[in-house]
Amino acid sequence: MTSSSDLKFLGKQIILGVSGSIAAYKAVELLRVLVREGAAVSVVMTEAATRFVNPLTFEVLSRQPVTSNLFAAHQELLHLTLAERADLLVIAPATANVLAKCALGLADDLLSTMMLTTRCPVIIAPAMDGGMWDHPTVQLHTAVIRQRGVTVLEPEEGLLASGKVGRGRLTDQEAILSAIEARLSPRRDWVGQRVLVSAGPTQEAIDPVRFIGNRSSGKMGYAIAQAARERGAEVILVTGPTALERPHGVEVVPVLTAEDMGKALITRLAWSTVVLMAAAVADFRPRRSSQQKIKKEARTGMTLELEPTPDILETLAKQRSSQVIVGFAAETEPPLRHAEQKLKRKGIDLVVGNDVTADQCGFGSDSNAAVLVDRDGRVVELELMPKRELADRILDAIQTLSVFPAQHRPRNHE
Ligand code: PMT
């Protein structure tokens, strides 16, 4: 028999948002499990969702009235009271329309209004048909929402309601439940750590209007900074130019060139306990940068003379006292061999190797796959996953290193 103390979500107040997707019926089973595990669940449906599933089904199972109408809800100020009481808001399934409203801050029904009034953790499990998930607008909205700390679970690939095959199926219930568990009892296993992260590209000036740069968006480094912060670490993020929002609670140091980035990191090395170099630092810069814009007429052809930039990672490894140092290897083929070589050559503790030409990986994408190679001889292959999730897996791997300070190792590492 299950005692009440075994119930995963006992005493938790959860808002289950359901929007107008054919997958709305799957929210019924999700609700049953949440209630069985002890949660008090208030279901908020969009008007479109009520066309797919009768609200009565949710009312019976949740033993609470189901609300969708903002104006009816206003009488009891539900958009405030429910949202303030909640420990967690999970929207499953979420349509492209719901993602857009969340990203843009539109509030024209109870669910979207609650997205603005609640301060609790939010999980969104999208489901949509016909290739909509891959549309650049949907991807942009998803990226914006993730940067605000919302967990967006990737939909699965498979047969869609339209008969097409593609990515868009609501992720499975286990994935939603484990995300709920993780957000309700966040790990605080990096408390006491001081984490220095680099992210984004560097820009090396050719003249006042042109530079040598690269395709890094900063997403990988920002995800690491955010993950470390959420797990309790103090975090400084040294970042090249990106279009990303500053991660909550993280000190951000903006830089432009490889030289600036090196200085910013080296002066903060002594402060840190762990350094992660996710930035795509330029390996070469123009030997001379022109003070004036180079004129087209002056160019019958042009040769740029380049010189190497200092290797920041190697310098950090040489100057460290007890810091754990993690580097990346951006490769255009399977990265294992290169990652192993970089680990030795740079004298660091762990290398995250990624093939930046693989589908949905590397520069600019929201997901990535990697191989982790560490100084203790371990090799871990990590499949394609959101960068935010990969960030957590990298932090988990760092905690298992023999050089990671013993008092900070997790007691029950999975
Ligand atoms: O920013 P995103 O769009 O999210 O993309 C993520 C990413 C592809 C940039 C990231 O996953 C990644 O691979 N970062 C490292 C990119 C890189 O410069 O790799 P590299 O193999 O050229 O360099 C190896 C390591 O040395 C890196 O940790 C790099 O930060 C560091 N380095 C490189 C040159 C230099 N002058 N100094 C350095 O410290």
PDB file of C-alpha atoms in Angstrom, residues 127-355:
ATOM      1  CA  ALA A 127       2.271  19.740 -29.519  1.00  0.00           C
ATOM      2  CA  MET A 128       1.500  20.808 -33.069  1.00  0.00           C
ATOM      3  CA  ASP A 129       0.945  19.418 -36.512  1.00  0.00           C
ATOM      4  CA  GLY A 130       2.221  19.925 -40.030  1.00  0.00           C
ATOM      5  CA  GLY A 131       5.833  20.959 -39.438  1.00  0.00           C
ATOM      6  CA  MET A 132       4.821  24.039 -37.405  1.00  0.00           C
ATOM      7  CA  TRP A 133       7.380  23.192 -34.686  1.00  0.00           C
ATOM      8  CA  ASP A 134      10.251  23.696 -37.136  1.00  0.00           C
ATOM      9  CA  HIS A 135       8.962  27.072 -38.339  1.00  0.00           C
ATOM     10  CA  PRO A 136      11.478  29.846 -37.534  1.00  0.00           C
ATOM     11  CA  THR A 137       8.804  31.888 -35.722  1.00  0.00           C
ATOM     12  CA  VAL A 138       7.916  29.000 -33.406  1.00  0.00           C
ATOM     13  CA  GLN A 139      11.602  28.318 -32.800  1.00  0.00           C
ATOM     14  CA  LEU A 140      12.207  31.992 -32.023  1.00  0.00           C
ATOM     15  CA  HIS A 141       9.321  32.086 -29.530  1.00  0.00           C
ATOM     16  CA  THR A 142      10.573  28.893 -27.906  1.00  0.00           C
ATOM     17  CA  ALA A 143      14.077  30.330 -27.530  1.00  0.00           C
ATOM     18  CA  VAL A 144      12.724  33.537 -25.961  1.00  0.00           C
ATOM     19  CA  ILE A 145      10.603  31.578 -23.488  1.00  0.00           C
ATOM     20  CA  ARG A 146      13.509  29.309 -22.532  1.00  0.00           C
ATOM     21  CA  GLN A 147      15.745  32.286 -21.874  1.00  0.00           C
ATOM     22  CA  ARG A 148      13.207  33.462 -19.296  1.00  0.00           C
ATOM     23  CA  GLY A 149      13.733  30.236 -17.368  1.00  0.00           C
ATOM     24  CA  VAL A 150      10.672  28.331 -18.613  1.00  0.00           C
ATOM     25  CA  THR A 151      11.242  24.615 -19.256  1.00  0.00           C
ATOM     26  CA  VAL A 152      10.075  23.860 -22.802  1.00  0.00           C
ATOM     27  CA  LEU A 153      10.014  20.106 -23.469  1.00  0.00           C
ATOM     28  CA  GLU A 154      10.857  19.148 -27.046  1.00  0.00           C
ATOM     29  CA  PRO A 155       7.977  17.497 -28.898  1.00  0.00           C
ATOM     30  CA  GLU A 156       8.669  14.061 -30.327  1.00  0.00           C
ATOM     31  CA  GLU A 157       9.065  12.953 -33.886  1.00  0.00           C
ATOM     32  CA  GLY A 158       6.444  10.544 -35.246  1.00  0.00           C
ATOM     33  CA  LEU A 159       3.106  10.161 -36.956  1.00  0.00           C
ATOM     34  CA  LEU A 160       1.037  13.334 -36.538  1.00  0.00           C
ATOM     35  CA  ALA A 161      -2.756  13.680 -36.485  1.00  0.00           C
ATOM     36  CA  SER A 162      -2.700  14.899 -40.093  1.00  0.00           C
ATOM     37  CA  GLY A 163      -1.036  11.670 -41.213  1.00  0.00           C
ATOM     38  CA  LYS A 164       2.260  13.474 -41.843  1.00  0.00           C
ATOM     39  CA  VAL A 165       5.428  12.322 -40.117  1.00  0.00           C
ATOM     40  CA  GLY A 166       7.379  15.023 -38.320  1.00  0.00           C
ATOM     41  CA  ARG A 167       8.375  16.565 -34.999  1.00  0.00           C
ATOM     42  CA  GLY A 168       5.320  17.778 -33.147  1.00  0.00           C
ATOM     43  CA  ARG A 169       3.891  14.987 -30.999  1.00  0.00           C
ATOM     44  CA  LEU A 170       3.427  15.813 -27.322  1.00  0.00           C
ATOM     45  CA  THR A 171       6.389  14.371 -25.433  1.00  0.00           C
ATOM     46  CA  ASP A 172       5.634  11.291 -23.353  1.00  0.00           C
ATOM     47  CA  GLN A 173       4.050  11.530 -19.937  1.00  0.00           C
ATOM     48  CA  GLU A 174       7.190  10.286 -18.129  1.00  0.00           C
ATOM     49  CA  ALA A 175       9.192  13.225 -19.514  1.00  0.00           C
ATOM     50  CA  ILE A 176       6.529  15.695 -18.353  1.00  0.00           C
ATOM     51  CA  LEU A 177       6.333  14.110 -14.896  1.00  0.00           C
ATOM     52  CA  SER A 178      10.097  14.094 -14.407  1.00  0.00           C
ATOM     53  CA  ALA A 179      10.284  17.756 -15.484  1.00  0.00           C
ATOM     54  CA  ILE A 180       7.547  18.546 -12.939  1.00  0.00           C
ATOM     55  CA  GLU A 181       9.477  16.688 -10.238  1.00  0.00           C
ATOM     56  CA  ALA A 182      12.707  18.500 -11.125  1.00  0.00           C
ATOM     57  CA  ARG A 183      11.087  21.955 -11.068  1.00  0.00           C
ATOM     58  CA  LEU A 184       9.200  21.291  -7.807  1.00  0.00           C
ATOM     59  CA  SER A 185      12.301  20.142  -5.953  1.00  0.00           C
ATOM     60  CA  PRO A 186      15.181  21.884  -7.701  1.00  0.00           C
ATOM     61  CA  ARG A 187      18.641  20.586  -6.989  1.00  0.00           C
ATOM     62  CA  ARG A 188      20.750  23.049  -5.009  1.00  0.00           C
ATOM     63  CA  ASP A 189      23.885  20.950  -5.338  1.00  0.00           C
ATOM     64  CA  TRP A 190      26.150  23.757  -6.613  1.00  0.00           C
ATOM     65  CA  VAL A 191      25.717  25.993  -3.563  1.00  0.00           C
ATOM     66  CA  GLY A 192      29.163  27.211  -2.498  1.00  0.00           C
ATOM     67  CA  GLN A 193      30.636  26.998  -6.009  1.00  0.00           C
ATOM     68  CA  ARG A 194      31.801  30.079  -7.909  1.00  0.00           C
ATOM     69  CA  VAL A 195      31.450  29.438 -11.600  1.00  0.00           C
ATOM     70  CA  LEU A 196      33.097  31.428 -14.379  1.00  0.00           C
ATOM     71  CA  VAL A 197      31.548  30.801 -17.809  1.00  0.00           C
ATOM     72  CA  SER A 198      32.497  32.188 -21.216  1.00  0.00           C
ATOM     73  CA  ALA A 199      29.987  32.360 -24.057  1.00  0.00           C
ATOM     74  CA  GLY A 200      29.401  33.692 -27.534  1.00  0.00           C
ATOM     75  CA  PRO A 201      31.768  34.767 -30.298  1.00  0.00           C
ATOM     76  CA  THR A 202      34.618  37.260 -30.251  1.00  0.00           C
ATOM     77  CA  GLN A 203      35.013  40.004 -32.872  1.00  0.00           C
ATOM     78  CA  GLU A 204      38.457  40.936 -34.185  1.00  0.00           C
ATOM     79  CA  ALA A 205      38.445  44.300 -35.945  1.00  0.00           C
ATOM     80  CA  ILE A 206      39.676  44.655 -39.544  1.00  0.00           C
ATOM     81  CA  ASP A 207      38.676  48.319 -39.561  1.00  0.00           C
ATOM     82  CA  PRO A 208      36.023  50.358 -37.674  1.00  0.00           C
ATOM     83  CA  VAL A 209      33.167  48.663 -39.583  1.00  0.00           C
ATOM     84  CA  ARG A 210      34.401  45.137 -40.306  1.00  0.00           C
ATOM     85  CA  PHE A 211      35.530  42.267 -38.158  1.00  0.00           C
ATOM     86  CA  ILE A 212      36.420  38.575 -38.141  1.00  0.00           C
ATOM     87  CA  GLY A 213      33.777  36.741 -36.162  1.00  0.00           C
ATOM     88  CA  ASN A 214      32.000  33.392 -36.039  1.00  0.00           C
ATOM     89  CA  ARG A 215      28.541  31.851 -35.820  1.00  0.00           C
ATOM     90  CA  SER A 216      28.300  31.367 -32.033  1.00  0.00           C
ATOM     91  CA  SER A 217      24.983  32.610 -30.607  1.00  0.00           C
ATOM     92  CA  GLY A 218      26.031  32.227 -26.965  1.00  0.00           C
ATOM     93  CA  LYS A 219      23.145  29.826 -26.236  1.00  0.00           C
ATOM     94  CA  MET A 220      25.371  27.004 -24.918  1.00  0.00           C
ATOM     95  CA  GLY A 221      27.322  29.209 -22.523  1.00  0.00           C
ATOM     96  CA  TYR A 222      24.215  31.073 -21.328  1.00  0.00           C
ATOM     97  CA  ALA A 223      22.484  27.734 -20.668  1.00  0.00           C
ATOM     98  CA  ILE A 224      25.435  26.629 -18.515  1.00  0.00           C
ATOM     99  CA  ALA A 225      25.423  29.915 -16.606  1.00  0.00           C
ATOM    100  CA  GLN A 226      21.681  29.623 -15.986  1.00  0.00           C
ATOM    101  CA  ALA A 227      21.881  25.960 -14.911  1.00  0.00           C
ATOM    102  CA  ALA A 228      24.743  26.615 -12.469  1.00  0.00           C
ATOM    103  CA  ARG A 229      22.869  29.605 -11.012  1.00  0.00           C
ATOM    104  CA  GLU A 230      19.633  27.649 -10.593  1.00  0.00           C
ATOM    105  CA  ARG A 231      21.585  24.904  -8.814  1.00  0.00           C
ATOM    106  CA  GLY A 232      22.868  27.430  -6.294  1.00  0.00           C
ATOM    107  CA  ALA A 233      26.265  28.578  -7.619  1.00  0.00           C
ATOM    108  CA  GLU A 234      27.427  32.180  -7.847  1.00  0.00           C
ATOM    109  CA  VAL A 235      28.032  32.773 -11.550  1.00  0.00           C
ATOM    110  CA  ILE A 236      29.961  35.274 -13.664  1.00  0.00           C
ATOM    111  CA  LEU A 237      29.327  35.089 -17.407  1.00  0.00           C
ATOM    112  CA  VAL A 238      31.961  36.640 -19.687  1.00  0.00           C
ATOM    113  CA  THR A 239      30.258  37.001 -23.030  1.00  0.00           C
ATOM    114  CA  GLY A 240      31.016  38.145 -26.529  1.00  0.00           C
ATOM    115  CA  PRO A 241      28.269  39.991 -28.436  1.00  0.00           C
ATOM    116  CA  THR A 242      24.970  38.028 -28.484  1.00  0.00           C
ATOM    117  CA  ALA A 243      21.273  38.803 -28.825  1.00  0.00           C
ATOM    118  CA  LEU A 244      20.412  36.862 -25.666  1.00  0.00           C
ATOM    119  CA  GLU A 245      18.735  38.110 -22.497  1.00  0.00           C
ATOM    120  CA  ARG A 246      20.928  38.249 -19.385  1.00  0.00           C
ATOM    121  CA  PRO A 247      20.311  35.062 -17.333  1.00  0.00           C
ATOM    122  CA  HIS A 248      18.557  35.826 -14.056  1.00  0.00           C
ATOM    123  CA  GLY A 249      20.869  36.261 -11.058  1.00  0.00           C
ATOM    124  CA  VAL A 250      24.084  36.038 -13.089  1.00  0.00           C
ATOM    125  CA  GLU A 251      26.771  38.768 -13.234  1.00  0.00           C
ATOM    126  CA  VAL A 252      27.436  39.495 -16.908  1.00  0.00           C
ATOM    127  CA  VAL A 253      30.724  40.892 -18.242  1.00  0.00           C
ATOM    128  CA  PRO A 254      30.415  41.891 -21.917  1.00  0.00           C
ATOM    129  CA  VAL A 255      33.574  41.734 -24.050  1.00  0.00           C
ATOM    130  CA  LEU A 256      34.380  42.092 -27.741  1.00  0.00           C
ATOM    131  CA  THR A 257      37.760  40.634 -28.634  1.00  0.00           C
ATOM    132  CA  ALA A 258      39.683  37.486 -27.690  1.00  0.00           C
ATOM    133  CA  GLU A 259      42.132  39.697 -25.814  1.00  0.00           C
ATOM    134  CA  ASP A 260      39.330  41.354 -23.772  1.00  0.00           C
ATOM    135  CA  MET A 261      37.820  37.960 -23.054  1.00  0.00           C
ATOM    136  CA  GLY A 262      41.180  36.612 -21.901  1.00  0.00           C
ATOM    137  CA  LYS A 263      41.732  39.566 -19.543  1.00  0.00           C
ATOM    138  CA  ALA A 264      38.187  39.352 -18.120  1.00  0.00           C
ATOM    139  CA  LEU A 265      38.587  35.634 -17.404  1.00  0.00           C
ATOM    140  CA  ILE A 266      42.154  35.674 -16.099  1.00  0.00           C
ATOM    141  CA  THR A 267      41.429  38.480 -13.600  1.00  0.00           C
ATOM    142  CA  ARG A 268      38.472  36.470 -12.248  1.00  0.00           C
ATOM    143  CA  LEU A 269      40.219  33.075 -12.183  1.00  0.00           C
ATOM    144  CA  ALA A 270      41.266  33.359  -8.524  1.00  0.00           C
ATOM    145  CA  TRP A 271      37.640  34.096  -7.540  1.00  0.00           C
ATOM    146  CA  SER A 272      36.306  30.966  -9.238  1.00  0.00           C
ATOM    147  CA  THR A 273      36.157  27.302  -8.290  1.00  0.00           C
ATOM    148  CA  VAL A 274      35.091  26.071 -11.760  1.00  0.00           C
ATOM    149  CA  VAL A 275      35.679  27.589 -15.225  1.00  0.00           C
ATOM    150  CA  LEU A 276      33.776  26.556 -18.369  1.00  0.00           C
ATOM    151  CA  MET A 277      34.950  27.861 -21.751  1.00  0.00           C
ATOM    152  CA  ALA A 278      31.946  27.553 -24.055  1.00  0.00           C
ATOM    153  CA  ALA A 279      32.893  30.694 -26.024  1.00  0.00           C
ATOM    154  CA  ALA A 280      33.983  30.429 -29.651  1.00  0.00           C
ATOM    155  CA  VAL A 281      37.158  32.489 -29.343  1.00  0.00           C
ATOM    156  CA  ALA A 282      38.767  33.657 -32.588  1.00  0.00           C
ATOM    157  CA  ASP A 283      41.993  31.746 -33.171  1.00  0.00           C
ATOM    158  CA  PHE A 284      43.384  34.509 -35.414  1.00  0.00           C
ATOM    159  CA  ARG A 285      43.054  38.273 -35.604  1.00  0.00           C
ATOM    160  CA  PRO A 286      44.273  40.850 -38.165  1.00  0.00           C
ATOM    161  CA  ARG A 287      47.898  41.758 -37.401  1.00  0.00           C
ATOM    162  CA  ARG A 288      46.944  45.404 -37.954  1.00  0.00           C
ATOM    163  CA  SER A 289      43.477  46.924 -37.712  1.00  0.00           C
ATOM    164  CA  SER A 290      42.939  50.041 -39.854  1.00  0.00           C
ATOM    165  CA  GLN A 291      41.836  53.195 -37.992  1.00  0.00           C
ATOM    166  CA  GLN A 292      39.809  54.266 -41.052  1.00  0.00           C
ATOM    167  CA  LYS A 293      37.287  52.301 -43.089  1.00  0.00           C
ATOM    168  CA  ILE A 294      39.209  50.511 -45.838  1.00  0.00           C
ATOM    169  CA  LYS A 295      37.942  52.015 -49.110  1.00  0.00           C
ATOM    170  CA  LYS A 296      36.733  49.871 -51.935  1.00  0.00           C
ATOM    171  CA  GLU A 297      38.765  51.881 -54.498  1.00  0.00           C
ATOM    172  CA  ALA A 298      41.921  51.027 -52.604  1.00  0.00           C
ATOM    173  CA  ARG A 299      41.270  47.349 -53.134  1.00  0.00           C
ATOM    174  CA  THR A 300      42.339  45.694 -56.309  1.00  0.00           C
ATOM    175  CA  GLY A 301      42.395  42.581 -54.230  1.00  0.00           C
ATOM    176  CA  MET A 302      43.345  42.452 -50.606  1.00  0.00           C
ATOM    177  CA  THR A 303      45.451  40.310 -48.326  1.00  0.00           C
ATOM    178  CA  LEU A 304      44.720  40.251 -44.620  1.00  0.00           C
ATOM    179  CA  GLU A 305      47.701  39.359 -42.508  1.00  0.00           C
ATOM    180  CA  LEU A 306      46.580  37.393 -39.452  1.00  0.00           C
ATOM    181  CA  GLU A 307      48.295  36.558 -36.175  1.00  0.00           C
ATOM    182  CA  PRO A 308      47.220  33.978 -33.594  1.00  0.00           C
ATOM    183  CA  THR A 309      45.287  35.118 -30.529  1.00  0.00           C
ATOM    184  CA  PRO A 310      46.480  33.948 -27.116  1.00  0.00           C
ATOM    185  CA  ASP A 311      44.959  30.589 -26.094  1.00  0.00           C
ATOM    186  CA  ILE A 312      42.853  31.584 -23.077  1.00  0.00           C
ATOM    187  CA  LEU A 313      42.127  28.026 -21.985  1.00  0.00           C
ATOM    188  CA  GLU A 314      45.799  27.076 -21.896  1.00  0.00           C
ATOM    189  CA  THR A 315      46.657  30.241 -19.954  1.00  0.00           C
ATOM    190  CA  LEU A 316      43.888  29.543 -17.421  1.00  0.00           C
ATOM    191  CA  ALA A 317      45.099  25.948 -17.009  1.00  0.00           C
ATOM    192  CA  LYS A 318      48.668  27.126 -16.384  1.00  0.00           C
ATOM    193  CA  GLN A 319      47.709  29.883 -13.947  1.00  0.00           C
ATOM    194  CA  ARG A 320      45.124  27.978 -11.921  1.00  0.00           C
ATOM    195  CA  SER A 321      45.515  26.957  -8.300  1.00  0.00           C
ATOM    196  CA  SER A 322      42.762  24.410  -7.594  1.00  0.00           C
ATOM    197  CA  GLN A 323      40.101  25.438 -10.128  1.00  0.00           C
ATOM    198  CA  VAL A 324      38.377  22.770 -12.225  1.00  0.00           C
ATOM    199  CA  ILE A 325      38.755  23.767 -15.879  1.00  0.00           C
ATOM    200  CA  VAL A 326      36.408  22.642 -18.626  1.00  0.00           C
ATOM    201  CA  GLY A 327      36.927  23.347 -22.328  1.00  0.00           C
ATOM    202  CA  PHE A 328      34.873  22.710 -25.434  1.00  0.00           C
ATOM    203  CA  ALA A 329      35.960  21.234 -28.760  1.00  0.00           C
ATOM    204  CA  ALA A 330      33.967  22.454 -31.754  1.00  0.00           C
ATOM    205  CA  GLU A 331      34.592  19.956 -34.545  1.00  0.00           C
ATOM    206  CA  THR A 332      33.251  19.288 -38.026  1.00  0.00           C
ATOM    207  CA  GLU A 333      33.449  15.504 -37.698  1.00  0.00           C
ATOM    208  CA  PRO A 334      32.876  13.008 -34.832  1.00  0.00           C
ATOM    209  CA  PRO A 335      34.601  14.878 -31.986  1.00  0.00           C
ATOM    210  CA  LEU A 336      35.899  12.101 -29.701  1.00  0.00           C
ATOM    211  CA  ARG A 337      39.498  11.907 -30.944  1.00  0.00           C
ATOM    212  CA  HIS A 338      39.881  15.720 -31.054  1.00  0.00           C
ATOM    213  CA  ALA A 339      38.350  16.048 -27.584  1.00  0.00           C
ATOM    214  CA  GLU A 340      40.861  13.542 -26.193  1.00  0.00           C
ATOM    215  CA  GLN A 341      43.732  15.436 -27.815  1.00  0.00           C
ATOM    216  CA  LYS A 342      42.498  18.826 -26.522  1.00  0.00           C
ATOM    217  CA  LEU A 343      42.165  17.433 -22.995  1.00  0.00           C
ATOM    218  CA  LYS A 344      45.874  16.493 -22.958  1.00  0.00           C
ATOM    219  CA  ARG A 345      47.239  19.395 -24.989  1.00  0.00           C
ATOM    220  CA  LYS A 346      45.479  22.083 -22.949  1.00  0.00           C
ATOM    221  CA  GLY A 347      46.052  20.367 -19.580  1.00  0.00           C
ATOM    222  CA  ILE A 348      42.414  20.670 -18.497  1.00  0.00           C
ATOM    223  CA  ASP A 349      39.970  18.452 -16.602  1.00  0.00           C
ATOM    224  CA  LEU A 350      37.098  17.859 -18.992  1.00  0.00           C
ATOM    225  CA  VAL A 351      36.380  18.506 -22.659  1.00  0.00           C
ATOM    226  CA  VAL A 352      32.879  18.792 -24.134  1.00  0.00           C
ATOM    227  CA  GLY A 353      33.267  17.731 -27.762  1.00  0.00           C
ATOM    228  CA  ASN A 354      30.532  18.676 -30.212  1.00  0.00           C
ATOM    229  CA  ASP A 355      30.155  18.137 -33.944  1.00  0.00           C
TER     230      ASP A 355
END
